[in-house]
Coordinates of C-alpha atoms in Angstrom, one line a residue:
M4 CA -0.1 0.1 -0.1
I5 CA 1.2 3.3 -0.9
S6 CA -1.2 5.5 0.8
P7 CA -4.6 4.6 2.7
I8 CA -6.3 5.1 -0.6
L9 CA -3.7 4.1 -3.6
S10 CA -2.7 0.7 -3.2
D11 CA -0.2 -1.2 -5.9
E12 CA -2.9 -2.3 -7.9
D13 CA -4.1 1.2 -8.1
I14 CA -1.3 2.7 -10.5
S15 CA -0.7 1.8 -14.1
L16 CA 2.5 2.8 -16.5
D17 CA 2.6 4.0 -19.7
L18 CA -1.0 4.3 -20.4
V19 CA -0.9 5.0 -24.8
T20 CA -4.0 7.8 -25.0
K21 CA -4.7 9.8 -27.8
G22 CA -6.0 12.9 -25.4
K23 CA -7.8 13.9 -22.2
Q24 CA -10.8 12.1 -23.0
S25 CA -9.3 9.2 -24.0
A26 CA -7.5 8.8 -21.0
L27 CA -10.2 9.7 -19.0
S28 CA -11.9 7.1 -20.4
K29 CA -9.5 4.5 -19.9
I30 CA -8.8 5.2 -16.5
A31 CA -12.2 5.3 -15.8
V32 CA -12.7 1.3 -17.3
R33 CA -9.9 0.5 -14.9
I34 CA -10.9 2.2 -11.6
A35 CA -14.3 0.4 -12.8
R36 CA -13.2 -2.7 -13.1
R37 CA -10.8 -3.0 -10.4
T38 CA -13.7 -1.6 -7.7
G39 CA -17.0 -3.0 -9.6
L40 CA -18.4 0.9 -9.4
D41 CA -20.0 1.3 -12.6
E42 CA -17.8 2.4 -15.4
Q43 CA -20.6 5.8 -16.7
M44 CA -21.0 6.8 -13.6
V45 CA -17.4 7.1 -13.1
L46 CA -16.9 8.7 -16.4
R47 CA -19.6 10.6 -16.0
G48 CA -18.4 12.1 -13.0
L49 CA -15.0 12.8 -14.2
F50 CA -16.5 14.4 -17.3
D51 CA -18.8 16.4 -15.3
R52 CA -16.3 17.8 -12.8
E53 CA -13.7 18.6 -15.9
R54 CA -16.4 20.7 -17.6
L55 CA -16.3 23.1 -14.8
G56 CA -12.6 23.4 -15.7
S57 CA -9.4 22.0 -15.9
T58 CA -8.0 19.6 -13.1
G59 CA -4.3 20.0 -15.2
I60 CA -2.5 21.2 -12.1
G61 CA 0.3 22.0 -14.2
H62 CA 4.0 21.3 -14.5
G63 CA 3.0 17.8 -16.2
V64 CA 0.1 16.9 -13.6
A65 CA -3.7 16.6 -13.4
I66 CA -5.5 15.8 -10.8
P67 CA -9.3 14.8 -12.1
H68 CA -11.9 13.8 -9.3
A69 CA -15.1 13.3 -8.9
L70 CA -17.9 13.3 -6.1
L71 CA -19.8 9.9 -6.0
G72 CA -23.2 9.4 -4.3
T73 CA -22.5 5.2 -4.6
I74 CA -19.1 4.9 -2.7
S75 CA -18.6 5.0 0.8
S76 CA -14.6 5.1 1.1
P77 CA -12.6 6.9 -1.3
V78 CA -11.1 5.6 -4.6
A79 CA -7.9 6.7 -6.5
S80 CA -5.9 5.7 -9.1
L81 CA -2.1 6.7 -10.2
T82 CA -1.6 7.1 -13.9
R83 CA 1.7 8.0 -16.0
L84 CA 1.1 8.3 -19.8
A85 CA 3.5 7.0 -22.3
Q86 CA 3.4 10.3 -24.0
P87 CA 2.1 13.7 -22.4
I88 CA -1.1 15.2 -23.5
D89 CA -2.6 18.3 -23.5
F90 CA -4.7 18.7 -20.0
E91 CA -5.7 22.5 -21.0
G92 CA -3.4 23.1 -17.4
P93 CA -2.6 26.8 -16.0
D94 CA 1.0 26.5 -17.2
D95 CA -0.1 24.8 -21.0
D96 CA 2.4 22.1 -20.2
P97 CA 1.5 18.6 -21.3
V98 CA 0.3 16.4 -18.7
D99 CA 2.2 13.0 -18.2
L100 CA 1.1 11.7 -14.8
I101 CA -2.4 11.9 -13.4
Y102 CA -3.5 11.0 -9.9
T103 CA -7.6 10.4 -10.4
V104 CA -9.7 10.5 -7.2
L105 CA -13.3 9.3 -6.2
W106 CA -14.7 10.7 -3.3
P107 CA -18.1 9.6 -1.5
R108 CA -20.6 12.3 -1.8
S109 CA -21.4 11.6 2.3
A110 CA -17.9 13.2 3.0
T111 CA -17.5 15.9 1.3
S112 CA -16.7 17.8 4.5
A113 CA -12.9 15.8 4.5
F114 CA -12.8 16.7 -0.1
L115 CA -11.5 19.4 -1.5
P116 CA -13.0 20.0 -5.0

């Protein structure tokens, strides 16, 4: 275990993707398969949040996240991309490291959206 919400199974290295939507889709599939969550629900949560503004934070890093009503504990995924992609971050640097977090809607006071 790397952290309380990130284990070895949650890490994906050298993911091949064509862009932000493709990356989020592949990450959502991976999370859904590992956790048993509905793939479309995970993807919708990530896309809905991304529509509010890019979760790219700069220096090649993005932290896409979503609040979900169907989970009782946090879920995380760390993905290193094979090639950097545009994530519309504040510094316009392409992203190659994506830390995805799904948080229970019931615990929003402990979450920083």
